[in-house]
């Protein structure tokens, strides 16, 4: 009998990826294509849904090249939580001042709607209880309000469909406008089983979205992985190189696909503290440009500054809480590439291997080991330099987008050694930010015993080790390097009904690869460094208060 496969498609910030995945969760082939990001104004980041779909088709055709199309049983999509705008004929509507209709996607990291987000927060509406009490400018309501207030004629009045990018992809594949509970619950304030709260949209000035039973933003919903319509339409099947009717699962936000790809793995035999405990004792961390910290519970838990609780947003019938850091991989790149010694670092790397971006971090990790002399002493190189990592605001647990980054302990010199120490201190600060989120979740009743990491940053083993040591928790890395793609494929597997539930598919398709234990000798060091970390926040609050007075 021929092997069966599932296709997982992941639309990240800067690229589209696809994977052909076996029933056991093994990656057979992968492909990747870049996508364009435009920055027409400060804090404005936009993309093209047309280009994104074209790249989806390209990568899928590449990964299925060596198999028969009838061997592919299902397709799943995940994507960033960006906002796609289409007109009544499902054609692109511009979201920029220049009126270019191809620029019809407001990206997740677009912060143009900061003022609108503040106004929504100031309403104090009850839906805010599910987003940590603060409306983030990375969610969709403030972006919608910005479009209405700033591009009323060229965008708002022409728009007939507002999709989260994952739902746009599933619509493009199946013709179904049914939205995934993942997107609507996490980014749009939808709350099952009651649904939309009309009073919220009215009080924020978006009452026109109530028309036709909220048809512009979604009248019908379903849990992630549910089969949509009749599967692939003939047009989508031709675009993707697959058979019409191939099952398509309701989509996920990219971070949540990463959660599916790691957090449900069978951990028996790895001597982990979460073994024998329910899945609620685990936290998934999807570490890339930004980082999402996701934990699930059987009962709803309100965690100040942490999004949720969201019912069935990742795993059906379980509640999700989602913390996060707005800039992690992006911050590391900013710190390293913006340093005066970066050109010298590049020269040193080029002397060893042909230069690629990934090699910079491998080189820095080995350079720090040489500076320290022994592995446990690497962390101690960060004793005199401290970073507050919220260069792009704080998503969790403080929910304050106005916060900025801080660095304490910079010398007058600007050598590669100085760059390496600053890089190390940045990794440590990101790990202490995770600890800050964990402590908030613990106060709300969570008992997290193990961290499950995936994403680009999780391939940096120094980053992973510091996460373990700073939080005093073991870290599990997935057997397959691209866990987000496995998570997307899980959706296709569920839609095909080859697995009965998301939980069953997660357990069979997600696997433990490597376990990183915390360095117990560093517990006291990280306890002290965490105290300094919290003091940096207190000082920044004091500085802000002082400078408000003339």
Coordinates of C-alpha atoms in Angstrom, one line a residue, residues 58-534:
X58 CA 5.0 27.3 -5.8
X59 CA 6.3 25.6 -2.6
X60 CA 3.5 23.0 -2.6
X61 CA 4.3 22.0 -6.1
X62 CA 7.9 21.6 -5.2
X63 CA 7.3 19.3 -2.2
X64 CA 4.9 17.0 -3.9
X65 CA 7.0 16.6 -7.0
X66 CA 8.2 13.0 -6.1
X67 CA 4.8 11.6 -5.0
X68 CA 1.4 10.9 -6.7
X69 CA -1.2 13.6 -6.0
X70 CA -3.6 10.9 -4.7
X71 CA -1.1 10.1 -2.0
X72 CA -1.7 13.5 -0.4
X73 CA -4.7 13.1 2.0
X74 CA -5.0 16.5 3.4
X75 CA -3.6 20.1 3.5
X76 CA -3.3 22.5 6.4
X77 CA -2.4 26.2 6.4
X78 CA -0.9 28.4 9.1
X79 CA 0.1 32.0 8.8
X80 CA 1.0 35.2 10.7
X81 CA -2.0 37.0 12.2
X82 CA -2.0 39.7 9.5
X83 CA -5.1 41.4 8.2
X84 CA -6.2 40.8 4.5
X85 CA -8.7 43.2 2.9
X86 CA -10.8 42.2 -0.1
X87 CA -13.7 43.8 -2.0
X88 CA -17.1 42.3 -2.8
X89 CA -15.6 40.4 -5.7
X90 CA -12.8 39.1 -3.4
X91 CA -10.2 41.3 -5.1
X92 CA -7.5 43.1 -3.1
X93 CA -8.2 46.5 -1.5
X94 CA -5.2 48.8 -0.7
X95 CA -4.2 49.4 2.9
X96 CA -1.7 52.1 2.0
X97 CA -1.9 55.8 1.2
X98 CA -0.5 55.3 -2.3
X99 CA -3.6 53.2 -3.3
X100 CA -1.7 50.2 -4.7
X101 CA -4.3 47.4 -4.6
X102 CA -1.6 44.7 -4.4
X103 CA -0.6 46.1 -1.0
X104 CA -3.7 44.8 0.8
X105 CA -2.2 43.1 3.9
X106 CA -1.6 44.9 7.1
X107 CA 1.1 42.8 8.7
X108 CA 1.0 41.5 12.3
X109 CA 3.9 43.7 13.3
X110 CA 2.4 46.9 11.8
X111 CA 2.0 49.3 14.7
X112 CA 0.2 52.2 12.9
X113 CA -2.9 51.7 15.1
X114 CA -1.2 52.5 18.5
X115 CA -3.6 55.4 19.2
X116 CA -6.7 53.4 18.2
X117 CA -5.5 50.5 20.5
X118 CA -5.2 52.9 23.4
X119 CA -8.7 54.2 22.8
X120 CA -10.1 50.7 22.7
X121 CA -8.3 49.9 26.0
X122 CA -9.7 53.0 27.6
X123 CA -13.3 51.8 26.9
X124 CA -12.8 49.1 29.6
X125 CA -15.1 46.9 27.7
X126 CA -15.6 43.3 29.1
X127 CA -14.0 41.7 26.0
X128 CA -10.7 43.1 27.2
X129 CA -10.7 40.7 30.1
X130 CA -9.7 38.0 27.6
X131 CA -6.7 40.0 26.2
X132 CA -4.9 40.7 29.5
X133 CA -6.9 43.9 30.0
X134 CA -5.1 45.8 27.2
X135 CA -6.0 45.9 23.5
X136 CA -2.7 45.2 21.6
X137 CA -2.1 47.1 18.4
X138 CA -1.1 43.7 16.9
X139 CA -4.8 42.6 17.1
X140 CA -7.3 43.3 14.4
X141 CA -9.9 45.7 16.0
X142 CA -7.5 48.7 16.2
X143 CA -6.2 48.1 12.7
X144 CA -9.8 48.0 11.4
X145 CA -10.5 51.2 13.2
X146 CA -7.3 52.9 11.7
X147 CA -8.4 51.9 8.2
X148 CA -11.9 53.4 8.8
X149 CA -10.5 56.6 10.2
X150 CA -7.6 57.1 7.7
X151 CA -8.5 55.3 4.5
X152 CA -12.3 55.5 4.5
X153 CA -12.8 56.2 0.7
X154 CA -9.9 54.2 -0.7
X155 CA -10.2 51.2 1.6
X156 CA -13.0 51.0 4.2
X157 CA -15.9 51.8 1.9
X158 CA -14.7 49.4 -0.7
X159 CA -14.0 46.5 1.7
X160 CA -16.4 43.6 1.9
X161 CA -14.2 40.9 3.5
X162 CA -11.7 41.3 6.3
X163 CA -9.7 38.0 6.7
X164 CA -7.0 37.0 9.1
X165 CA -4.3 35.7 6.8
X166 CA -4.7 32.0 7.9
X167 CA -8.4 32.2 7.0
X168 CA -7.7 33.9 3.7
X169 CA -5.5 30.9 2.7
X170 CA -8.2 28.4 3.6
X171 CA -10.8 30.5 1.7
X172 CA -8.5 30.6 -1.3
X173 CA -8.1 26.8 -1.1
X174 CA -11.7 25.8 -0.6
X175 CA -14.0 28.8 -1.3
X176 CA -15.3 28.6 2.3
X177 CA -15.5 31.9 4.3
X178 CA -15.9 29.9 7.5
X179 CA -13.3 31.2 10.0
X180 CA -11.1 29.3 12.3
X181 CA -11.8 29.7 16.0
X182 CA -8.0 30.2 16.4
X183 CA -7.9 33.5 14.5
X184 CA -11.3 34.9 15.6
X185 CA -10.9 34.1 19.2
X186 CA -7.2 35.1 19.6
X187 CA -7.2 38.3 17.4
X188 CA -10.7 39.5 16.9
X189 CA -12.5 39.2 20.3
X190 CA -14.8 36.4 19.2
X191 CA -15.9 34.3 22.2
X192 CA -17.6 30.9 21.8
X193 CA -20.3 29.9 22.3
X194 CA -21.8 33.4 22.5
X195 CA -19.9 34.6 19.5
X196 CA -19.5 38.3 18.6
X197 CA -20.3 41.0 21.2
X198 CA -22.2 43.7 19.3
X199 CA -21.7 46.2 22.1
X200 CA -17.9 46.1 21.8
X201 CA -17.9 46.9 18.0
X202 CA -20.4 49.7 18.6
X203 CA -18.6 51.3 21.5
X204 CA -15.3 51.4 19.6
X205 CA -16.9 53.0 16.5
X206 CA -17.0 49.9 14.2
X207 CA -20.8 49.3 14.4
X208 CA -21.0 49.0 10.6
X209 CA -19.3 45.5 11.0
X210 CA -22.6 44.3 12.6
X211 CA -24.3 44.3 9.2
X212 CA -25.5 40.9 7.7
X213 CA -24.6 39.0 10.9
X214 CA -21.0 40.2 10.9
X215 CA -20.5 38.9 7.3
X216 CA -17.4 41.1 6.7
X217 CA -15.4 39.5 9.5
X218 CA -17.0 36.1 9.8
X219 CA -20.5 34.7 10.3
X220 CA -19.5 31.0 10.6
X221 CA -16.7 29.4 12.7
X222 CA -15.2 26.0 13.4
X223 CA -12.3 24.6 15.5
X224 CA -8.9 24.2 13.9
X225 CA -8.5 21.1 11.8
X226 CA -12.2 20.8 10.9
X227 CA -12.7 19.8 7.3
X228 CA -13.7 22.9 5.2
X229 CA -16.4 22.7 2.5
X230 CA -15.6 20.0 -0.1
X231 CA -11.9 20.4 0.2
X232 CA -9.8 21.9 -2.6
X233 CA -11.7 23.6 -5.3
X234 CA -10.8 22.7 -8.9
X235 CA -9.1 26.1 -9.3
X236 CA -7.1 25.7 -6.1
X237 CA -6.2 22.1 -6.9
X238 CA -4.8 23.2 -10.3
X239 CA -2.9 26.0 -8.6
X240 CA -1.3 23.7 -6.0
X241 CA -0.9 20.6 -8.2
X242 CA -3.2 18.5 -6.1
X243 CA -6.5 16.7 -6.6
X244 CA -9.8 18.5 -6.3
X245 CA -11.6 17.5 -3.1
X246 CA -8.4 16.9 -1.2
X247 CA -9.3 17.7 2.5
X248 CA -8.3 21.1 3.9
X249 CA -8.4 21.7 7.6
X250 CA -9.4 25.0 9.3
X251 CA -6.3 27.0 9.7
X252 CA -4.1 28.2 12.6
X253 CA -2.0 31.2 13.4
X254 CA 1.6 30.2 12.8
X255 CA 2.6 30.2 16.5
X256 CA -0.3 28.0 17.3
X257 CA 0.7 25.5 14.6
X258 CA 4.1 25.4 16.3
X259 CA 2.3 24.6 19.5
X260 CA 0.5 21.7 17.8
X261 CA 3.8 20.5 16.4
X262 CA 5.5 20.1 19.8
X263 CA 3.4 20.3 22.9
X264 CA 1.4 17.1 22.5
X265 CA 4.4 14.8 22.0
X266 CA 4.6 11.5 23.9
X267 CA 7.3 12.1 26.6
X268 CA 7.5 8.6 28.1
X269 CA 11.1 7.5 28.7
X270 CA 12.7 10.9 28.8
X271 CA 12.5 11.4 32.6
X272 CA 10.8 14.8 32.3
X273 CA 8.8 16.3 35.2
X274 CA 5.7 16.6 33.0
X275 CA 5.6 12.8 32.4
X276 CA 2.4 11.4 33.9
X277 CA 0.9 14.9 34.1
X278 CA -1.7 16.3 31.8
X279 CA -0.8 18.5 28.8
X280 CA -1.7 21.5 31.0
X281 CA 1.8 21.1 32.7
X282 CA 3.5 22.1 29.4
X283 CA 4.3 25.4 27.8
X284 CA 5.0 25.7 24.1
X285 CA 7.3 28.5 23.0
X286 CA 7.5 29.3 19.3
X287 CA 10.6 31.4 19.0
X288 CA 11.2 33.3 15.8
X289 CA 11.0 37.0 14.8
X290 CA 8.9 37.2 18.0
X291 CA 8.1 34.6 20.6
X292 CA 4.7 33.2 21.7
X293 CA 4.4 31.4 25.0
X294 CA 1.3 29.1 25.0
X295 CA -0.2 27.1 27.8
X296 CA -3.6 25.3 27.9
X297 CA -5.9 24.5 30.8
X298 CA -9.1 22.6 31.4
X299 CA -10.7 25.6 33.1
X300 CA -10.5 29.3 32.0
X301 CA -7.7 31.2 33.8
X302 CA -7.4 35.0 33.7
X303 CA -3.7 36.0 33.7
X304 CA -3.1 39.8 33.8
X305 CA -1.1 40.9 30.8
X306 CA -1.5 37.5 29.0
X307 CA -4.0 37.0 26.3
X308 CA -6.8 34.6 26.8
X309 CA -8.4 32.4 28.1
X310 CA -9.4 31.3 24.6
X311 CA -11.7 28.3 24.2
X312 CA -10.8 25.8 21.5
X313 CA -8.3 28.3 19.9
X314 CA -5.5 25.6 19.6
X315 CA -6.8 22.4 21.1
X316 CA -10.6 21.8 20.9
X317 CA -12.4 22.1 24.2
X318 CA -9.3 23.3 26.1
X319 CA -8.6 26.9 27.1
X320 CA -5.5 28.7 25.8
X321 CA -3.5 31.5 27.4
X322 CA -0.9 33.2 25.2
X323 CA 1.9 35.3 26.4
X324 CA 4.6 36.7 24.1
X325 CA 7.5 38.9 23.4
X326 CA 7.1 41.2 20.4
X327 CA 10.8 41.1 19.3
X328 CA 13.1 38.2 20.0
X329 CA 14.9 36.9 16.9
X330 CA 14.4 40.4 15.5
X331 CA 16.0 41.9 18.6
X332 CA 19.0 39.6 18.5
X333 CA 19.6 40.6 14.8
X334 CA 19.2 44.3 15.7
X335 CA 21.7 44.1 18.6
X336 CA 24.3 42.2 16.7
X337 CA 24.1 43.8 13.3
X338 CA 23.8 47.3 14.8
X339 CA 27.0 47.0 16.8
X340 CA 30.1 48.9 15.7
X341 CA 32.1 45.7 15.7
X342 CA 29.8 43.8 13.4
X343 CA 32.0 44.4 10.3
X344 CA 35.0 43.0 12.2
X345 CA 32.9 40.1 13.3
X346 CA 31.9 39.4 9.7
X347 CA 35.6 39.4 8.7
X348 CA 36.4 36.9 11.4
X349 CA 33.6 34.6 10.4
X350 CA 34.6 34.8 6.7
X351 CA 38.1 33.6 7.6
X352 CA 36.5 30.4 9.0
X353 CA 33.6 29.7 6.7
X354 CA 31.8 31.3 3.8
X355 CA 29.6 34.0 5.4
X356 CA 25.9 33.3 6.0
X357 CA 23.8 34.9 8.7
X358 CA 23.4 31.7 10.6
X359 CA 27.1 31.3 10.9
X360 CA 27.4 34.6 12.8
X361 CA 25.6 33.2 15.8
X362 CA 27.4 29.8 15.7
X363 CA 30.7 31.8 15.7
X364 CA 29.5 34.1 18.6
X365 CA 28.6 31.0 20.6
X366 CA 32.0 29.4 20.2
X367 CA 33.7 32.8 20.7
X368 CA 31.9 33.2 24.1
X369 CA 33.0 29.6 25.0
X370 CA 36.6 30.6 24.3
X371 CA 36.3 33.8 26.3
X372 CA 34.8 31.9 29.3
X373 CA 37.2 28.9 29.2
X374 CA 34.6 26.4 30.4
X375 CA 30.9 26.0 29.4
X376 CA 29.3 26.8 32.8
X377 CA 31.2 30.1 32.9
X378 CA 29.8 31.4 29.6
X379 CA 26.6 32.6 31.4
X380 CA 28.8 34.5 33.9
X381 CA 30.2 36.7 31.2
X382 CA 26.8 38.5 31.4
X383 CA 27.3 39.4 35.1
X384 CA 28.1 43.1 34.4
X385 CA 25.9 43.9 31.5
X386 CA 22.1 43.8 31.6
X387 CA 19.4 44.3 29.0
X388 CA 15.7 45.1 29.2
X389 CA 14.5 43.5 25.9
X390 CA 11.4 45.5 25.1
X391 CA 12.8 47.5 22.2
X392 CA 9.4 46.9 20.5
X393 CA 7.2 47.3 23.6
X394 CA 6.1 44.6 26.1
X395 CA 3.4 42.1 25.0
X396 CA 3.4 40.1 28.2
X397 CA 3.1 40.2 31.1
X398 CA 3.1 44.0 31.3
X399 CA 1.0 44.6 28.2
X400 CA 2.7 48.0 27.6
X401 CA 3.6 48.8 24.0
X402 CA 5.2 52.1 25.1
X403 CA 8.1 50.4 26.9
X404 CA 11.5 50.7 25.3
X405 CA 14.8 48.7 25.5
X406 CA 17.5 49.4 28.0
X407 CA 21.2 48.4 28.3
X408 CA 23.2 48.8 31.5
X409 CA 26.9 48.2 31.7
X410 CA 28.3 49.3 28.3
X411 CA 32.0 50.0 28.2
X412 CA 33.8 52.6 26.0
X413 CA 35.4 49.9 23.9
X414 CA 33.6 48.4 20.9
X415 CA 35.4 45.1 20.2
X416 CA 34.1 41.7 19.1
X417 CA 34.4 40.6 22.7
X418 CA 32.1 43.5 23.7
X419 CA 29.6 42.6 20.9
X420 CA 29.6 38.9 22.1
X421 CA 28.9 40.0 25.7
X422 CA 26.0 42.2 24.6
X423 CA 24.7 39.4 22.5
X424 CA 24.9 37.1 25.5
X425 CA 23.1 39.6 27.7
X426 CA 20.3 39.9 25.1
X427 CA 19.8 36.1 25.1
X428 CA 19.7 36.2 28.9
X429 CA 17.2 39.1 28.9
X430 CA 14.9 37.2 26.6
X431 CA 15.0 34.1 28.9
X432 CA 14.3 36.3 31.9
X433 CA 11.3 37.7 30.0
X434 CA 10.1 34.1 29.7
X435 CA 10.6 33.7 33.5
X436 CA 8.5 36.9 34.0
X437 CA 5.7 35.4 32.0
X438 CA 5.9 32.0 33.8
X439 CA 5.7 33.7 37.2
X440 CA 2.5 35.5 36.1
X441 CA 1.0 32.3 34.9
X442 CA 1.9 30.5 38.1
X443 CA 0.1 33.1 40.1
X444 CA -3.0 32.4 38.0
X445 CA -2.9 28.7 38.8
X446 CA -0.7 27.2 36.2
X447 CA 1.9 24.6 37.1
X448 CA 4.3 24.5 34.2
X449 CA 6.9 21.8 34.5
X450 CA 8.5 21.6 31.0
X451 CA 9.1 24.0 28.1
X452 CA 8.6 22.8 24.5
X453 CA 10.5 25.0 22.0
X454 CA 10.4 25.3 18.3
X455 CA 11.1 28.0 15.6
X456 CA 14.2 29.5 14.2
X457 CA 15.7 30.7 17.5
X458 CA 15.3 27.3 19.0
X459 CA 18.1 26.1 16.6
X460 CA 20.5 28.3 18.6
X461 CA 21.6 25.9 21.4
X462 CA 23.0 28.7 23.5
X463 CA 19.6 30.5 23.4
X464 CA 17.9 27.2 24.4
X465 CA 20.3 26.4 27.2
X466 CA 19.9 29.9 28.7
X467 CA 16.1 29.5 28.5
X468 CA 16.4 26.3 30.6
X469 CA 18.9 27.6 33.1
X470 CA 17.1 31.0 33.6
X471 CA 13.7 29.4 34.2
X472 CA 15.1 26.3 36.0
X473 CA 12.9 24.1 33.7
X474 CA 13.9 21.4 31.2
X475 CA 13.5 22.3 27.5
X476 CA 12.2 19.8 24.9
X477 CA 13.2 20.3 21.3
X478 CA 11.2 18.5 18.6
X479 CA 12.5 15.5 16.6
X480 CA 11.6 17.3 13.4
X481 CA 13.4 20.7 13.0
X482 CA 10.3 22.3 11.4
X483 CA 7.7 21.8 14.1
X484 CA 5.4 24.6 12.7
X485 CA 5.2 22.7 9.4
X486 CA 4.3 19.5 11.3
X487 CA 1.6 21.4 13.2
X488 CA 0.2 22.6 9.9
X489 CA 0.2 19.1 8.5
X490 CA -1.6 17.9 11.7
X491 CA -4.5 20.1 10.5
X492 CA -4.6 18.3 7.1
X493 CA -4.4 14.9 8.9
X494 CA -7.4 15.8 11.0
X495 CA -9.4 17.1 8.1
X496 CA -8.8 13.9 6.2
X497 CA -10.2 12.1 9.2
X498 CA -7.2 9.7 9.3
X499 CA -7.0 10.8 13.0
X500 CA -10.1 11.2 15.1
X501 CA -8.9 14.2 17.1
X502 CA -6.3 16.9 17.2
X503 CA -5.0 15.4 20.4
X504 CA -4.5 12.0 18.8
X505 CA -2.8 13.5 15.8
X506 CA -0.5 15.6 18.0
X507 CA 0.6 12.5 20.0
X508 CA 1.3 10.4 16.9
X509 CA 2.9 13.1 14.7
X510 CA 4.9 15.3 17.3
X511 CA 8.0 13.6 18.8
X512 CA 10.6 14.5 21.3
X513 CA 14.0 15.1 19.8
X514 CA 16.4 16.4 22.4
X515 CA 16.1 17.4 26.0
X516 CA 18.1 20.3 27.5
X517 CA 18.3 20.3 31.3
X518 CA 18.9 23.5 33.3
X519 CA 22.3 24.1 34.8
X520 CA 21.6 23.9 38.5
X521 CA 25.0 25.5 39.3
X522 CA 23.6 28.7 37.8
X523 CA 20.4 29.0 39.8
X524 CA 21.8 31.6 42.2
X525 CA 23.3 33.6 39.3
X526 CA 20.0 33.7 37.4
X527 CA 18.0 34.5 40.6
X528 CA 20.2 37.6 41.1
X529 CA 20.1 38.6 37.5
X530 CA 16.3 38.3 37.5
X531 CA 16.2 40.8 40.4
X532 CA 18.3 43.2 38.3
X533 CA 16.0 42.6 35.4
X534 CA 12.9 43.6 37.4

